[in-house]
PDB file of C-alpha atoms in Angstrom:
ATOM      1  CA  MET A   6       0.680  -5.229   9.219  1.00 94.00           C
ATOM      2  CA  THR A   7      -0.832  -1.782   9.454  1.00 97.00           C
ATOM      3  CA  LEU A   8      -1.530   0.019   6.187  1.00 97.00           C
ATOM      4  CA  GLU A   9      -2.398   3.642   5.492  1.00 97.00           C
ATOM      5  CA  ILE A  10      -3.075   5.068   2.043  1.00 97.00           C
ATOM      6  CA  ILE A  11      -3.293   8.848   2.134  1.00 97.00           C
ATOM      7  CA  THR A  12      -3.909  11.364  -0.667  1.00 95.00           C
ATOM      8  CA  PRO A  13      -3.801  15.147  -0.327  1.00 94.00           C
ATOM      9  CA  GLY A  14      -7.601  15.215  -0.213  1.00 92.00           C
ATOM     10  CA  LYS A  15      -8.506  12.204   1.910  1.00 94.00           C
ATOM     11  CA  GLU A  16      -7.536   8.945   3.550  1.00 96.00           C
ATOM     12  CA  LEU A  17      -8.314   6.039   1.201  1.00 95.00           C
ATOM     13  CA  PHE A  18      -7.550   3.170   3.602  1.00 95.00           C
ATOM     14  CA  LYS A  19      -6.429   2.667   7.173  1.00 95.00           C
ATOM     15  CA  GLY A  20      -6.339  -0.745   8.810  1.00 94.00           C
ATOM     16  CA  GLU A  21      -4.767  -4.177   8.923  1.00 95.00           C
ATOM     17  CA  ALA A  22      -3.629  -5.914   5.737  1.00 95.00           C
ATOM     18  CA  SER A  23      -1.950  -9.235   5.003  1.00 94.00           C
ATOM     19  CA  LEU A  24      -0.699  -8.217   1.534  1.00 95.00           C
ATOM     20  CA  VAL A  25      -0.212  -4.978  -0.386  1.00 97.00           C
ATOM     21  CA  GLN A  26       0.635  -4.941  -4.105  1.00 98.00           C
ATOM     22  CA  LEU A  27       1.975  -1.617  -5.396  1.00 98.00           C
ATOM     23  CA  PRO A  28       2.828  -0.167  -8.827  1.00 98.00           C
ATOM     24  CA  GLY A  29       6.545   0.604  -8.521  1.00 97.00           C
ATOM     25  CA  LEU A  30       8.454   2.509 -11.206  1.00 96.00           C
ATOM     26  CA  ASP A  31      10.000  -0.769 -12.422  1.00 94.00           C
ATOM     27  CA  GLY A  32       6.821  -2.849 -12.100  1.00 96.00           C
ATOM     28  CA  LEU A  33       4.488  -4.342  -9.520  1.00 97.00           C
ATOM     29  CA  PHE A  34       5.834  -5.489  -6.165  1.00 97.00           C
ATOM     30  CA  GLU A  35       4.249  -6.904  -3.025  1.00 97.00           C
ATOM     31  CA  VAL A  36       4.741  -6.220   0.653  1.00 96.00           C
ATOM     32  CA  LEU A  37       3.924  -8.929   3.206  1.00 95.00           C
ATOM     33  CA  ASN A  38       4.143  -9.070   7.005  1.00 93.00           C
ATOM     34  CA  ASN A  39       7.665  -8.545   8.388  1.00 94.00           C
ATOM     35  CA  HIS A  40       8.962  -7.054   5.128  1.00 95.00           C
ATOM     36  CA  ALA A  41      12.398  -5.441   5.207  1.00 95.00           C
ATOM     37  CA  PRO A  42      12.413  -1.644   5.625  1.00 97.00           C
ATOM     38  CA  MET A  43      12.220   0.254   2.333  1.00 97.00           C
ATOM     39  CA  ILE A  44      11.157   3.424   0.572  1.00 97.00           C
ATOM     40  CA  SER A  45      10.052   3.363  -3.063  1.00 97.00           C
ATOM     41  CA  ALA A  46       8.557   5.687  -5.654  1.00 98.00           C
ATOM     42  CA  LEU A  47       5.242   4.668  -7.187  1.00 98.00           C
ATOM     43  CA  LYS A  48       3.748   5.256 -10.627  1.00 98.00           C
ATOM     44  CA  ALA A  49       0.113   5.454 -11.678  1.00 97.00           C
ATOM     45  CA  GLY A  50      -1.781   2.201 -11.257  1.00 97.00           C
ATOM     46  CA  LYS A  51      -3.791   0.082  -8.864  1.00 97.00           C
ATOM     47  CA  VAL A  52      -2.942  -0.717  -5.249  1.00 97.00           C
ATOM     48  CA  LYS A  53      -4.208  -4.190  -4.332  1.00 97.00           C
ATOM     49  CA  ILE A  54      -4.913  -4.949  -0.680  1.00 97.00           C
ATOM     50  CA  ALA A  55      -5.754  -8.240   0.993  1.00 96.00           C
ATOM     51  CA  ASP A  56      -7.211  -7.116   4.307  1.00 86.00           C
ATOM     52  CA  ALA A  57      -7.274  -8.989   7.612  1.00 79.00           C
ATOM     53  CA  GLN A  58     -10.374 -10.972   6.486  1.00 84.00           C
ATOM     54  CA  ASP A  59      -8.678 -11.858   3.136  1.00 81.00           C
ATOM     55  CA  GLN A  60     -11.075  -9.593   1.246  1.00 93.00           C
ATOM     56  CA  THR A  61      -9.412  -7.964  -1.754  1.00 96.00           C
ATOM     57  CA  GLN A  62      -9.732  -4.232  -2.379  1.00 96.00           C
ATOM     58  CA  TYR A  63      -8.281  -2.040  -5.137  1.00 97.00           C
ATOM     59  CA  PHE A  64      -7.470   1.668  -5.142  1.00 96.00           C
ATOM     60  CA  ASP A  65      -6.345   3.737  -8.147  1.00 96.00           C
ATOM     61  CA  ILE A  66      -3.410   6.083  -7.601  1.00 96.00           C
ATOM     62  CA  ARG A  67      -1.596   8.508  -9.907  1.00 96.00           C
ATOM     63  CA  GLY A  68       1.808   8.013  -8.300  1.00 96.00           C
ATOM     64  CA  GLY A  69       3.462   8.682  -4.963  1.00 97.00           C
ATOM     65  CA  VAL A  70       5.821   7.056  -2.477  1.00 98.00           C
ATOM     66  CA  VAL A  71       5.649   4.157  -0.032  1.00 98.00           C
ATOM     67  CA  GLU A  72       7.520   3.625   3.226  1.00 98.00           C
ATOM     68  CA  VAL A  73       7.708   0.195   4.880  1.00 98.00           C
ATOM     69  CA  LEU A  74       9.051   0.090   8.436  1.00 97.00           C
ATOM     70  CA  ASP A  75       8.324  -2.138  11.459  1.00 96.00           C
ATOM     71  CA  ASN A  76       5.246  -3.801   9.949  1.00 96.00           C
ATOM     72  CA  LYS A  77       3.726  -0.439   9.014  1.00 97.00           C
ATOM     73  CA  VAL A  78       3.149   0.536   5.381  1.00 98.00           C
ATOM     74  CA  LEU A  79       2.508   4.190   4.605  1.00 98.00           C
ATOM     75  CA  VAL A  80       1.483   5.128   1.066  1.00 98.00           C
ATOM     76  CA  LEU A  81       1.469   8.840   0.214  1.00 98.00           C
ATOM     77  CA  ALA A  82      -0.406   8.853  -3.082  1.00 97.00           C
ATOM     78  CA  GLU A  83      -1.518  11.393  -5.640  1.00 92.00           C
TER      79      GLU A  83
END
């Protein structure tokens, strides 16, 4: 799936990912390939990414929203 993590100041990540773990308001949740469409609010925490080479990366965010649609994940983070 394609993943973009964007903050007001810069783009943190853009590329292919096999897994994204996000800090939702009610706890952590994961998005995998072919996930159902959704929109969710995010709280402060770490975004975990397993990229196309199965390398794990982490990004700190202060909150935001995520949209999942047609194998594209867009994170608008603070």
